[in-house]
PDB file of C-alpha atoms in Angstrom:
ATOM      1  CA  UNK A   1      58.121 -22.737   0.896  1.00 82.00           C
ATOM      2  CA  UNK A   2      58.557 -20.016   4.008  1.00 92.00           C
ATOM      3  CA  UNK A   3      58.902 -21.027   7.386  1.00 94.00           C
ATOM      4  CA  UNK A   4      60.676 -23.339  10.137  1.00 96.00           C
ATOM      5  CA  UNK A   5      60.749 -26.915  10.758  1.00 97.00           C
ATOM      6  CA  UNK A   6      61.887 -27.941  14.344  1.00 97.00           C
ATOM      7  CA  UNK A   7      63.885 -31.275  13.477  1.00 97.00           C
ATOM      8  CA  UNK A   8      65.258 -34.244  15.416  1.00 97.00           C
ATOM      9  CA  UNK A   9      69.139 -33.981  14.180  1.00 97.00           C
ATOM     10  CA  UNK A  10      70.354 -37.905  14.402  1.00 97.00           C
ATOM     11  CA  UNK A  11      73.873 -37.958  15.991  1.00 97.00           C
ATOM     12  CA  UNK A  12      76.447 -38.978  13.750  1.00 95.00           C
ATOM     13  CA  UNK A  13      75.004 -35.535  11.076  1.00 95.00           C
ATOM     14  CA  UNK A  14      76.351 -32.641  11.285  1.00 93.00           C
ATOM     15  CA  UNK A  15      73.317 -29.704  11.472  1.00 94.00           C
ATOM     16  CA  UNK A  16      75.328 -28.049   8.022  1.00 94.00           C
ATOM     17  CA  UNK A  17      74.869 -31.641   6.883  1.00 96.00           C
ATOM     18  CA  UNK A  18      71.102 -32.781   8.279  1.00 97.00           C
ATOM     19  CA  UNK A  19      69.812 -28.442   6.942  1.00 96.00           C
ATOM     20  CA  UNK A  20      71.281 -29.683   3.080  1.00 96.00           C
ATOM     21  CA  UNK A  21      69.232 -32.615   4.009  1.00 97.00           C
ATOM     22  CA  UNK A  22      66.312 -31.102   4.231  1.00 97.00           C
ATOM     23  CA  UNK A  23      66.555 -28.812   1.417  1.00 96.00           C
ATOM     24  CA  UNK A  24      66.768 -31.932  -0.852  1.00 96.00           C
ATOM     25  CA  UNK A  25      64.043 -34.173   0.017  1.00 96.00           C
ATOM     26  CA  UNK A  26      61.716 -30.403  -0.030  1.00 96.00           C
ATOM     27  CA  UNK A  27      63.644 -28.852  -2.857  1.00 95.00           C
ATOM     28  CA  UNK A  28      63.684 -26.190  -1.123  1.00 94.00           C
ATOM     29  CA  UNK A  29      65.318 -23.088  -2.656  1.00 91.00           C
ATOM     30  CA  UNK A  30      66.723 -21.305   0.732  1.00 94.00           C
ATOM     31  CA  UNK A  31      68.111 -23.381   4.132  1.00 95.00           C
ATOM     32  CA  UNK A  32      69.903 -21.872   6.684  1.00 93.00           C
ATOM     33  CA  UNK A  33      69.938 -23.028  10.731  1.00 92.00           C
ATOM     34  CA  UNK A  34      69.352 -20.931  13.993  1.00 86.00           C
ATOM     35  CA  UNK A  35      71.631 -22.541  16.694  1.00 82.00           C
ATOM     36  CA  UNK A  36      73.955 -25.273  15.386  1.00 86.00           C
ATOM     37  CA  UNK A  37      74.556 -28.882  17.088  1.00 91.00           C
ATOM     38  CA  UNK A  38      77.582 -31.024  17.733  1.00 90.00           C
ATOM     39  CA  UNK A  39      77.667 -33.660  14.853  1.00 93.00           C
ATOM     40  CA  UNK A  40      77.451 -35.923  18.143  1.00 94.00           C
ATOM     41  CA  UNK A  41      74.184 -34.752  20.067  1.00 96.00           C
ATOM     42  CA  UNK A  42      70.348 -35.026  18.499  1.00 98.00           C
ATOM     43  CA  UNK A  43      67.621 -33.256  19.312  1.00 97.00           C
ATOM     44  CA  UNK A  44      66.417 -29.769  18.287  1.00 97.00           C
ATOM     45  CA  UNK A  45      67.714 -27.482  15.670  1.00 96.00           C
ATOM     46  CA  UNK A  46      65.623 -24.797  13.241  1.00 96.00           C
ATOM     47  CA  UNK A  47      66.016 -25.601  10.250  1.00 96.00           C
ATOM     48  CA  UNK A  48      64.868 -22.078   8.011  1.00 96.00           C
ATOM     49  CA  UNK A  49      63.544 -22.563   4.589  1.00 96.00           C
ATOM     50  CA  UNK A  50      62.995 -20.231   1.825  1.00 94.00           C
ATOM     51  CA  UNK A  51      61.994 -16.572   2.986  1.00 93.00           C
ATOM     52  CA  UNK A  52      62.462 -18.071   6.742  1.00 94.00           C
ATOM     53  CA  UNK A  53      65.609 -18.333   6.267  1.00 95.00           C
ATOM     54  CA  UNK A  54      66.233 -13.798   7.075  1.00 94.00           C
ATOM     55  CA  UNK A  55      64.912 -14.870  10.580  1.00 94.00           C
ATOM     56  CA  UNK A  56      67.615 -17.127  11.074  1.00 92.00           C
ATOM     57  CA  UNK A  57      69.915 -14.803  13.730  1.00 90.00           C
ATOM     58  CA  UNK A  58      66.901 -13.736  15.985  1.00 90.00           C
ATOM     59  CA  UNK A  59      66.361 -17.791  17.026  1.00 89.00           C
ATOM     60  CA  UNK A  60      70.467 -17.656  18.110  1.00 81.00           C
ATOM     61  CA  UNK A  61      69.560 -16.089  21.597  1.00 76.00           C
ATOM     62  CA  UNK A  62      67.320 -18.518  22.912  1.00 81.00           C
ATOM     63  CA  UNK A  63      68.360 -19.995  25.410  1.00 92.00           C
ATOM     64  CA  UNK A  64      68.230 -24.082  25.520  1.00 95.00           C
ATOM     65  CA  UNK A  65      67.625 -27.153  27.342  1.00 97.00           C
ATOM     66  CA  UNK A  66      69.429 -30.378  27.128  1.00 98.00           C
ATOM     67  CA  UNK A  67      69.892 -33.216  28.301  1.00 98.00           C
ATOM     68  CA  UNK A  68      73.247 -34.406  29.163  1.00 98.00           C
ATOM     69  CA  UNK A  69      75.049 -37.709  30.105  1.00 98.00           C
ATOM     70  CA  UNK A  70      78.612 -37.617  31.178  1.00 98.00           C
ATOM     71  CA  UNK A  71      81.683 -40.117  32.379  1.00 98.00           C
ATOM     72  CA  UNK A  72      83.394 -39.359  35.414  1.00 98.00           C
ATOM     73  CA  UNK A  73      87.432 -40.829  35.511  1.00 97.00           C
ATOM     74  CA  UNK A  74      88.294 -39.814  31.966  1.00 97.00           C
ATOM     75  CA  UNK A  75      89.193 -36.477  30.767  1.00 97.00           C
ATOM     76  CA  UNK A  76      89.779 -35.523  26.615  1.00 96.00           C
ATOM     77  CA  UNK A  77      91.328 -33.054  24.038  1.00 93.00           C
ATOM     78  CA  UNK A  78      88.118 -32.113  23.125  1.00 93.00           C
ATOM     79  CA  UNK A  79      85.526 -32.980  27.153  1.00 95.00           C
ATOM     80  CA  UNK A  80      83.477 -35.228  24.984  1.00 95.00           C
ATOM     81  CA  UNK A  81      83.633 -38.646  23.583  1.00 96.00           C
ATOM     82  CA  UNK A  82      85.083 -37.320  20.151  1.00 93.00           C
ATOM     83  CA  UNK A  83      88.512 -37.435  21.397  1.00 93.00           C
ATOM     84  CA  UNK A  84      91.515 -38.555  22.749  1.00 93.00           C
ATOM     85  CA  UNK A  85      91.983 -38.847  26.151  1.00 97.00           C
ATOM     86  CA  UNK A  86      94.418 -37.144  28.090  1.00 94.00           C
ATOM     87  CA  UNK A  87      93.296 -38.146  31.473  1.00 97.00           C
ATOM     88  CA  UNK A  88      92.497 -41.063  33.832  1.00 97.00           C
ATOM     89  CA  UNK A  89      91.561 -40.667  37.714  1.00 96.00           C
ATOM     90  CA  UNK A  90      89.536 -42.981  40.627  1.00 95.00           C
ATOM     91  CA  UNK A  91      86.155 -42.012  41.288  1.00 97.00           C
ATOM     92  CA  UNK A  92      84.845 -42.315  44.222  1.00 96.00           C
ATOM     93  CA  UNK A  93      82.187 -39.760  43.945  1.00 97.00           C
ATOM     94  CA  UNK A  94      79.195 -39.990  45.887  1.00 97.00           C
ATOM     95  CA  UNK A  95      75.326 -38.927  44.579  1.00 97.00           C
ATOM     96  CA  UNK A  96      75.935 -35.995  47.417  1.00 98.00           C
ATOM     97  CA  UNK A  97      78.965 -35.350  46.095  1.00 98.00           C
ATOM     98  CA  UNK A  98      78.238 -34.929  43.041  1.00 98.00           C
ATOM     99  CA  UNK A  99      75.466 -33.241  43.657  1.00 98.00           C
ATOM    100  CA  UNK A 100      76.706 -30.367  45.594  1.00 98.00           C
ATOM    101  CA  UNK A 101      78.912 -30.132  42.692  1.00 97.00           C
ATOM    102  CA  UNK A 102      75.632 -29.368  40.376  1.00 98.00           C
ATOM    103  CA  UNK A 103      73.999 -27.142  43.196  1.00 97.00           C
ATOM    104  CA  UNK A 104      77.108 -24.948  43.185  1.00 97.00           C
ATOM    105  CA  UNK A 105      76.924 -24.836  39.527  1.00 97.00           C
ATOM    106  CA  UNK A 106      73.619 -23.103  39.013  1.00 97.00           C
ATOM    107  CA  UNK A 107      72.986 -19.295  38.542  1.00 97.00           C
ATOM    108  CA  UNK A 108      74.843 -16.907  36.627  1.00 97.00           C
ATOM    109  CA  UNK A 109      79.260 -17.340  35.655  1.00 95.00           C
ATOM    110  CA  UNK A 110      81.756 -17.136  34.437  1.00 95.00           C
ATOM    111  CA  UNK A 111      82.871 -20.276  30.950  1.00 93.00           C
ATOM    112  CA  UNK A 112      85.719 -20.407  29.603  1.00 87.00           C
ATOM    113  CA  UNK A 113      84.657 -21.149  26.122  1.00 84.00           C
ATOM    114  CA  UNK A 114      86.659 -25.421  24.847  1.00 83.00           C
ATOM    115  CA  UNK A 115      89.617 -24.906  22.569  1.00 73.00           C
ATOM    116  CA  UNK A 116      87.433 -27.195  20.105  1.00 74.00           C
ATOM    117  CA  UNK A 117      84.844 -24.875  19.326  1.00 74.00           C
ATOM    118  CA  UNK A 118      84.159 -22.150  16.602  1.00 74.00           C
ATOM    119  CA  UNK A 119      84.665 -19.677  17.941  1.00 75.00           C
ATOM    120  CA  UNK A 120      87.728 -17.216  16.390  1.00 76.00           C
ATOM    121  CA  UNK A 121      90.316 -15.669  17.830  1.00 73.00           C
ATOM    122  CA  UNK A 122      92.212 -13.678  14.978  1.00 71.00           C
ATOM    123  CA  UNK A 123      90.619 -14.724  12.352  1.00 74.00           C
ATOM    124  CA  UNK A 124      91.146 -18.523  13.219  1.00 76.00           C
ATOM    125  CA  UNK A 125      88.178 -20.791  14.444  1.00 79.00           C
ATOM    126  CA  UNK A 126      89.575 -22.179  17.931  1.00 76.00           C
ATOM    127  CA  UNK A 127      89.148 -26.005  16.448  1.00 75.00           C
ATOM    128  CA  UNK A 128      91.660 -25.677  13.462  1.00 77.00           C
ATOM    129  CA  UNK A 129      94.468 -24.434  16.212  1.00 74.00           C
ATOM    130  CA  UNK A 130      93.426 -27.131  18.216  1.00 73.00           C
ATOM    131  CA  UNK A 131      94.137 -29.952  15.857  1.00 80.00           C
ATOM    132  CA  UNK A 132      97.292 -28.746  15.277  1.00 74.00           C
ATOM    133  CA  UNK A 133      98.565 -28.637  18.825  1.00 77.00           C
ATOM    134  CA  UNK A 134      98.316 -24.978  19.481  1.00 72.00           C
ATOM    135  CA  UNK A 135      95.758 -23.396  22.920  1.00 77.00           C
ATOM    136  CA  UNK A 136      95.474 -19.718  22.821  1.00 73.00           C
ATOM    137  CA  UNK A 137      94.204 -17.308  25.648  1.00 76.00           C
ATOM    138  CA  UNK A 138      90.177 -17.394  25.667  1.00 79.00           C
ATOM    139  CA  UNK A 139      88.635 -14.753  27.573  1.00 81.00           C
ATOM    140  CA  UNK A 140      85.964 -15.936  29.503  1.00 87.00           C
ATOM    141  CA  UNK A 141      81.520 -15.927  29.123  1.00 90.00           C
ATOM    142  CA  UNK A 142      79.172 -14.702  30.843  1.00 94.00           C
ATOM    143  CA  UNK A 143      76.411 -17.416  30.807  1.00 95.00           C
ATOM    144  CA  UNK A 144      73.473 -18.438  32.726  1.00 97.00           C
ATOM    145  CA  UNK A 145      72.404 -22.015  34.686  1.00 97.00           C
ATOM    146  CA  UNK A 146      68.920 -22.144  35.100  1.00 97.00           C
ATOM    147  CA  UNK A 147      67.742 -25.401  35.639  1.00 97.00           C
ATOM    148  CA  UNK A 148      70.353 -27.698  36.969  1.00 98.00           C
ATOM    149  CA  UNK A 149      69.442 -31.151  37.857  1.00 98.00           C
ATOM    150  CA  UNK A 150      70.708 -35.122  38.093  1.00 98.00           C
ATOM    151  CA  UNK A 151      68.715 -37.086  36.320  1.00 98.00           C
ATOM    152  CA  UNK A 152      70.648 -40.656  36.561  1.00 98.00           C
ATOM    153  CA  UNK A 153      73.033 -41.536  38.340  1.00 98.00           C
ATOM    154  CA  UNK A 154      75.744 -44.864  38.143  1.00 98.00           C
ATOM    155  CA  UNK A 155      78.637 -43.995  38.983  1.00 96.00           C
ATOM    156  CA  UNK A 156      80.757 -43.112  36.716  1.00 98.00           C
ATOM    157  CA  UNK A 157      78.280 -42.219  33.291  1.00 98.00           C
ATOM    158  CA  UNK A 158      75.614 -39.053  35.241  1.00 98.00           C
ATOM    159  CA  UNK A 159      73.026 -37.904  33.579  1.00 98.00           C
ATOM    160  CA  UNK A 160      71.976 -34.714  34.566  1.00 98.00           C
ATOM    161  CA  UNK A 161      69.267 -32.071  32.752  1.00 98.00           C
ATOM    162  CA  UNK A 162      69.784 -28.187  31.781  1.00 98.00           C
ATOM    163  CA  UNK A 163      68.235 -24.754  30.779  1.00 98.00           C
ATOM    164  CA  UNK A 164      71.039 -22.542  31.011  1.00 96.00           C
ATOM    165  CA  UNK A 165      71.006 -18.883  28.349  1.00 94.00           C
ATOM    166  CA  UNK A 166      72.820 -18.985  24.984  1.00 90.00           C
ATOM    167  CA  UNK A 167      76.430 -19.656  24.223  1.00 89.00           C
ATOM    168  CA  UNK A 168      76.830 -21.955  26.804  1.00 94.00           C
ATOM    169  CA  UNK A 169      78.901 -25.200  26.226  1.00 94.00           C
ATOM    170  CA  UNK A 170      77.175 -27.691  27.500  1.00 96.00           C
ATOM    171  CA  UNK A 171      80.402 -29.619  27.547  1.00 95.00           C
ATOM    172  CA  UNK A 172      82.534 -28.217  29.486  1.00 95.00           C
ATOM    173  CA  UNK A 173      79.946 -27.567  32.142  1.00 97.00           C
ATOM    174  CA  UNK A 174      80.611 -31.603  32.669  1.00 98.00           C
ATOM    175  CA  UNK A 175      84.042 -31.108  32.563  1.00 97.00           C
ATOM    176  CA  UNK A 176      83.514 -28.458  35.243  1.00 96.00           C
ATOM    177  CA  UNK A 177      80.793 -30.659  37.241  1.00 98.00           C
ATOM    178  CA  UNK A 178      84.235 -33.948  37.008  1.00 98.00           C
ATOM    179  CA  UNK A 179      86.786 -31.293  38.559  1.00 97.00           C
ATOM    180  CA  UNK A 180      84.355 -29.938  40.805  1.00 97.00           C
ATOM    181  CA  UNK A 181      83.646 -33.983  42.542  1.00 97.00           C
ATOM    182  CA  UNK A 182      88.059 -34.406  41.835  1.00 96.00           C
ATOM    183  CA  UNK A 183      87.344 -36.959  39.386  1.00 97.00           C
ATOM    184  CA  UNK A 184      87.793 -35.392  35.756  1.00 97.00           C
ATOM    185  CA  UNK A 185      84.583 -35.380  33.212  1.00 98.00           C
ATOM    186  CA  UNK A 186      83.722 -35.702  29.928  1.00 98.00           C
ATOM    187  CA  UNK A 187      80.390 -35.110  28.349  1.00 98.00           C
ATOM    188  CA  UNK A 188      79.274 -38.994  26.297  1.00 98.00           C
ATOM    189  CA  UNK A 189      75.738 -38.004  24.891  1.00 98.00           C
ATOM    190  CA  UNK A 190      73.449 -34.716  24.417  1.00 98.00           C
ATOM    191  CA  UNK A 191      70.333 -34.244  23.598  1.00 98.00           C
ATOM    192  CA  UNK A 192      68.573 -30.436  23.524  1.00 97.00           C
ATOM    193  CA  UNK A 193      64.781 -30.667  24.191  1.00 97.00           C
ATOM    194  CA  UNK A 194      64.201 -27.235  23.761  1.00 96.00           C
ATOM    195  CA  UNK A 195      65.518 -23.870  21.298  1.00 94.00           C
ATOM    196  CA  UNK A 196      63.405 -20.801  22.408  1.00 90.00           C
ATOM    197  CA  UNK A 197      59.603 -21.777  21.494  1.00 91.00           C
ATOM    198  CA  UNK A 198      60.678 -25.013  19.373  1.00 95.00           C
ATOM    199  CA  UNK A 199      60.397 -28.322  21.634  1.00 95.00           C
ATOM    200  CA  UNK A 200      61.163 -31.822  20.943  1.00 97.00           C
ATOM    201  CA  UNK A 201      57.808 -32.530  20.942  1.00 96.00           C
ATOM    202  CA  UNK A 202      57.403 -30.608  17.953  1.00 95.00           C
ATOM    203  CA  UNK A 203      60.160 -32.080  15.780  1.00 97.00           C
ATOM    204  CA  UNK A 204      60.378 -34.668  12.495  1.00 97.00           C
ATOM    205  CA  UNK A 205      63.086 -37.308  12.184  1.00 97.00           C
ATOM    206  CA  UNK A 206      65.025 -36.194   9.372  1.00 97.00           C
ATOM    207  CA  UNK A 207      64.610 -40.025   8.380  1.00 97.00           C
ATOM    208  CA  UNK A 208      60.479 -38.906   8.117  1.00 97.00           C
ATOM    209  CA  UNK A 209      61.274 -36.023   5.782  1.00 96.00           C
ATOM    210  CA  UNK A 210      63.971 -37.875   3.276  1.00 96.00           C
ATOM    211  CA  UNK A 211      61.438 -40.824   2.947  1.00 96.00           C
ATOM    212  CA  UNK A 212      57.907 -37.818   2.350  1.00 95.00           C
ATOM    213  CA  UNK A 213      56.194 -40.131   5.988  1.00 96.00           C
ATOM    214  CA  UNK A 214      55.152 -37.086   7.737  1.00 92.00           C
ATOM    215  CA  UNK A 215      53.205 -33.199   7.118  1.00 94.00           C
ATOM    216  CA  UNK A 216      55.455 -30.899   6.773  1.00 94.00           C
ATOM    217  CA  UNK A 217      52.719 -28.188   5.223  1.00 93.00           C
ATOM    218  CA  UNK A 218      51.369 -28.505   8.804  1.00 94.00           C
ATOM    219  CA  UNK A 219      55.056 -28.859  10.752  1.00 95.00           C
ATOM    220  CA  UNK A 220      56.397 -25.709   9.592  1.00 95.00           C
ATOM    221  CA  UNK A 221      56.125 -22.957  11.847  1.00 95.00           C
ATOM    222  CA  UNK A 222      55.028 -19.025   9.991  1.00 95.00           C
ATOM    223  CA  UNK A 223      57.892 -17.225  10.968  1.00 94.00           C
ATOM    224  CA  UNK A 224      55.537 -14.689  12.433  1.00 95.00           C
ATOM    225  CA  UNK A 225      55.809 -17.464  15.190  1.00 95.00           C
ATOM    226  CA  UNK A 226      59.150 -18.014  15.316  1.00 94.00           C
ATOM    227  CA  UNK A 227      60.468 -15.438  16.611  1.00 93.00           C
ATOM    228  CA  UNK A 228      59.813 -13.788  20.029  1.00 91.00           C
ATOM    229  CA  UNK A 229      58.416  -9.474  18.967  1.00 93.00           C
ATOM    230  CA  UNK A 230      55.660  -7.640  19.165  1.00 94.00           C
ATOM    231  CA  UNK A 231      52.962  -8.264  15.983  1.00 94.00           C
ATOM    232  CA  UNK A 232      52.516  -4.553  13.992  1.00 93.00           C
ATOM    233  CA  UNK A 233      49.935  -5.034  12.057  1.00 93.00           C
ATOM    234  CA  UNK A 234      50.066  -3.212   8.175  1.00 90.00           C
ATOM    235  CA  UNK A 235      47.198  -2.685   5.349  1.00 87.00           C
ATOM    236  CA  UNK A 236      47.271  -1.479   1.776  1.00 82.00           C
ATOM    237  CA  UNK A 237      49.396   1.412   0.856  1.00 83.00           C
ATOM    238  CA  UNK A 238      51.647   0.024   3.901  1.00 87.00           C
ATOM    239  CA  UNK A 239      53.300  -2.868   2.242  1.00 87.00           C
ATOM    240  CA  UNK A 240      54.517  -1.236  -0.603  1.00 85.00           C
ATOM    241  CA  UNK A 241      55.793   2.076   2.020  1.00 87.00           C
ATOM    242  CA  UNK A 242      57.610  -1.471   3.409  1.00 88.00           C
ATOM    243  CA  UNK A 243      58.480  -2.774  -0.258  1.00 85.00           C
ATOM    244  CA  UNK A 244      60.047  -0.072  -1.085  1.00 86.00           C
ATOM    245  CA  UNK A 245      61.898   0.730   2.391  1.00 86.00           C
ATOM    246  CA  UNK A 246      60.992   4.409   3.060  1.00 86.00           C
ATOM    247  CA  UNK A 247      61.359   4.684   6.567  1.00 88.00           C
ATOM    248  CA  UNK A 248      58.185   6.422   7.973  1.00 89.00           C
ATOM    249  CA  UNK A 249      57.062   7.626  11.871  1.00 92.00           C
ATOM    250  CA  UNK A 250      56.074   4.946  13.899  1.00 92.00           C
ATOM    251  CA  UNK A 251      53.076   6.311  14.330  1.00 91.00           C
ATOM    252  CA  UNK A 252      52.164   5.943  10.679  1.00 87.00           C
ATOM    253  CA  UNK A 253      52.244   2.778  11.024  1.00 87.00           C
ATOM    254  CA  UNK A 254      50.922   1.910  14.344  1.00 88.00           C
ATOM    255  CA  UNK A 255      54.380   1.119  16.459  1.00 88.00           C
ATOM    256  CA  UNK A 256      54.137   3.131  18.674  1.00 91.00           C
ATOM    257  CA  UNK A 257      55.642   1.777  22.037  1.00 88.00           C
ATOM    258  CA  UNK A 258      57.859  -1.061  20.438  1.00 92.00           C
ATOM    259  CA  UNK A 259      61.689  -1.152  20.368  1.00 94.00           C
ATOM    260  CA  UNK A 260      62.039  -4.361  17.916  1.00 94.00           C
ATOM    261  CA  UNK A 261      58.435  -5.011  16.849  1.00 95.00           C
ATOM    262  CA  UNK A 262      58.012  -7.273  13.312  1.00 95.00           C
ATOM    263  CA  UNK A 263      54.913  -6.153  10.729  1.00 94.00           C
ATOM    264  CA  UNK A 264      52.607  -8.217   9.136  1.00 94.00           C
ATOM    265  CA  UNK A 265      49.855  -8.452   6.642  1.00 91.00           C
ATOM    266  CA  UNK A 266      45.747  -8.674   7.426  1.00 90.00           C
ATOM    267  CA  UNK A 267      46.601 -12.876   6.399  1.00 89.00           C
ATOM    268  CA  UNK A 268      49.520 -12.626   9.053  1.00 90.00           C
ATOM    269  CA  UNK A 269      52.346 -12.976   6.966  1.00 91.00           C
ATOM    270  CA  UNK A 270      56.019 -11.415   7.740  1.00 93.00           C
ATOM    271  CA  UNK A 271      57.437  -8.749   6.004  1.00 93.00           C
ATOM    272  CA  UNK A 272      59.329  -6.960   8.168  1.00 94.00           C
ATOM    273  CA  UNK A 273      60.925  -7.609  11.221  1.00 95.00           C
ATOM    274  CA  UNK A 274      62.209  -3.851  12.650  1.00 95.00           C
ATOM    275  CA  UNK A 275      63.029  -1.645  15.284  1.00 95.00           C
ATOM    276  CA  UNK A 276      62.563   1.987  16.853  1.00 94.00           C
ATOM    277  CA  UNK A 277      65.232   4.861  16.018  1.00 94.00           C
ATOM    278  CA  UNK A 278      64.593   8.633  16.988  1.00 93.00           C
ATOM    279  CA  UNK A 279      60.913   7.853  16.627  1.00 93.00           C
ATOM    280  CA  UNK A 280      60.744   5.871  12.761  1.00 93.00           C
ATOM    281  CA  UNK A 281      60.685   2.841  11.630  1.00 93.00           C
ATOM    282  CA  UNK A 282      63.729   0.587  10.733  1.00 94.00           C
ATOM    283  CA  UNK A 283      63.919  -2.354   8.469  1.00 94.00           C
ATOM    284  CA  UNK A 284      66.138  -4.816   9.791  1.00 95.00           C
ATOM    285  CA  UNK A 285      64.598  -7.464   8.161  1.00 93.00           C
ATOM    286  CA  UNK A 286      62.409  -7.532   5.078  1.00 93.00           C
ATOM    287  CA  UNK A 287      61.216 -11.319   3.988  1.00 91.00           C
ATOM    288  CA  UNK A 288      60.957 -10.210   0.015  1.00 84.00           C
ATOM    289  CA  UNK A 289      59.004 -13.565  -1.147  1.00 85.00           C
ATOM    290  CA  UNK A 290      56.074 -12.843   1.859  1.00 86.00           C
ATOM    291  CA  UNK A 291      56.367  -8.781   0.889  1.00 79.00           C
ATOM    292  CA  UNK A 292      55.204 -10.546  -3.003  1.00 78.00           C
ATOM    293  CA  UNK A 293      52.410 -12.806  -2.126  1.00 80.00           C
ATOM    294  CA  UNK A 294      50.995  -9.776  -0.089  1.00 76.00           C
ATOM    295  CA  UNK A 295      51.217  -8.230  -2.511  1.00 68.00           C
ATOM    296  CA  UNK A 296      49.736 -10.708  -5.190  1.00 72.00           C
ATOM    297  CA  UNK A 297      46.729 -11.104  -2.627  1.00 69.00           C
ATOM    298  CA  UNK A 298      46.365  -6.388  -2.522  1.00 64.00           C
ATOM    299  CA  UNK A 299      45.570  -6.818  -6.419  1.00 58.00           C
ATOM    300  CA  UNK A 300      43.688 -10.697  -6.449  1.00 57.00           C
ATOM    301  CA  UNK A 301      41.596  -8.800  -3.607  1.00 54.00           C
ATOM    302  CA  UNK A 302      41.398  -5.385  -5.355  1.00 49.00           C
ATOM    303  CA  UNK A 303      40.311  -7.439  -8.581  1.00 54.00           C
ATOM    304  CA  UNK A 304      37.985  -9.296  -6.962  1.00 55.00           C
ATOM    305  CA  UNK A 305      35.899  -6.329  -5.672  1.00 53.00           C
ATOM    306  CA  UNK A 306      36.130  -4.321  -9.163  1.00 54.00           C
ATOM    307  CA  UNK A 307      34.349  -7.544 -10.923  1.00 55.00           C
ATOM    308  CA  UNK A 308      31.795  -7.142  -7.687  1.00 54.00           C
ATOM    309  CA  UNK A 309      30.288  -3.563  -7.489  1.00 51.00           C
TER     310      UNK A 309
END
């Protein structure tokens, strides 16, 4: 079983725990995920199975879309509903003022990562420092908010729809909006509706996976379709060359004009992710299991030809 399963992660389960549950239910040899969701969040989680675990890092850079609910008037130490309330304020915010603050937050901007995050500072996770009361200087990150729209407002709660670049902390965004209207705010619910090429419409529930009531074969996304990279098809001896890790000129692989690309066989199996360097093919990831399948298929086809001259 090699591919990416788009999971609708339920609330209250960590991404790692959700992946382990899928791995156990499907008896997968290996499993990982491309893009963490906090336990309180729900929605699109790309679970990479088997050989597809090799492509997980290529899913992290994708843009994301969310629906987020915030509550005005309360600030928490974690910036979301899992934390302790550290400040309360009176809420006298009009819809017009909230919409103006939201509009101002669109586009490129600097964002301060929250202390309760998995980022490392001097080798330690920030959330571990935060748990013992330490607050350290953090470097701001450049993020991009492509879409930010007010969906609903029933004070003190508001819901926004977001399309953003990788690395955006939605709870920080909600807290910033609260600060902009002078009331403070924290994130109360978060649902990821898109991650790169994957949408919530493709997702299967964890309950169905564990119960065996969904068609996994139909839901599984092939590695070649999971990454946004051009495909270069290779044949015959070229496959053996890849398997042996031999660097060859781009034109020998038919990969001229590509900076980063994937190599696939005639059946569409992803064999490797590569980049060009000084006119040669450099292998970044080789999917050994799919490579073996391709070589075996070549052998079977050769045997068939021998039997039917």
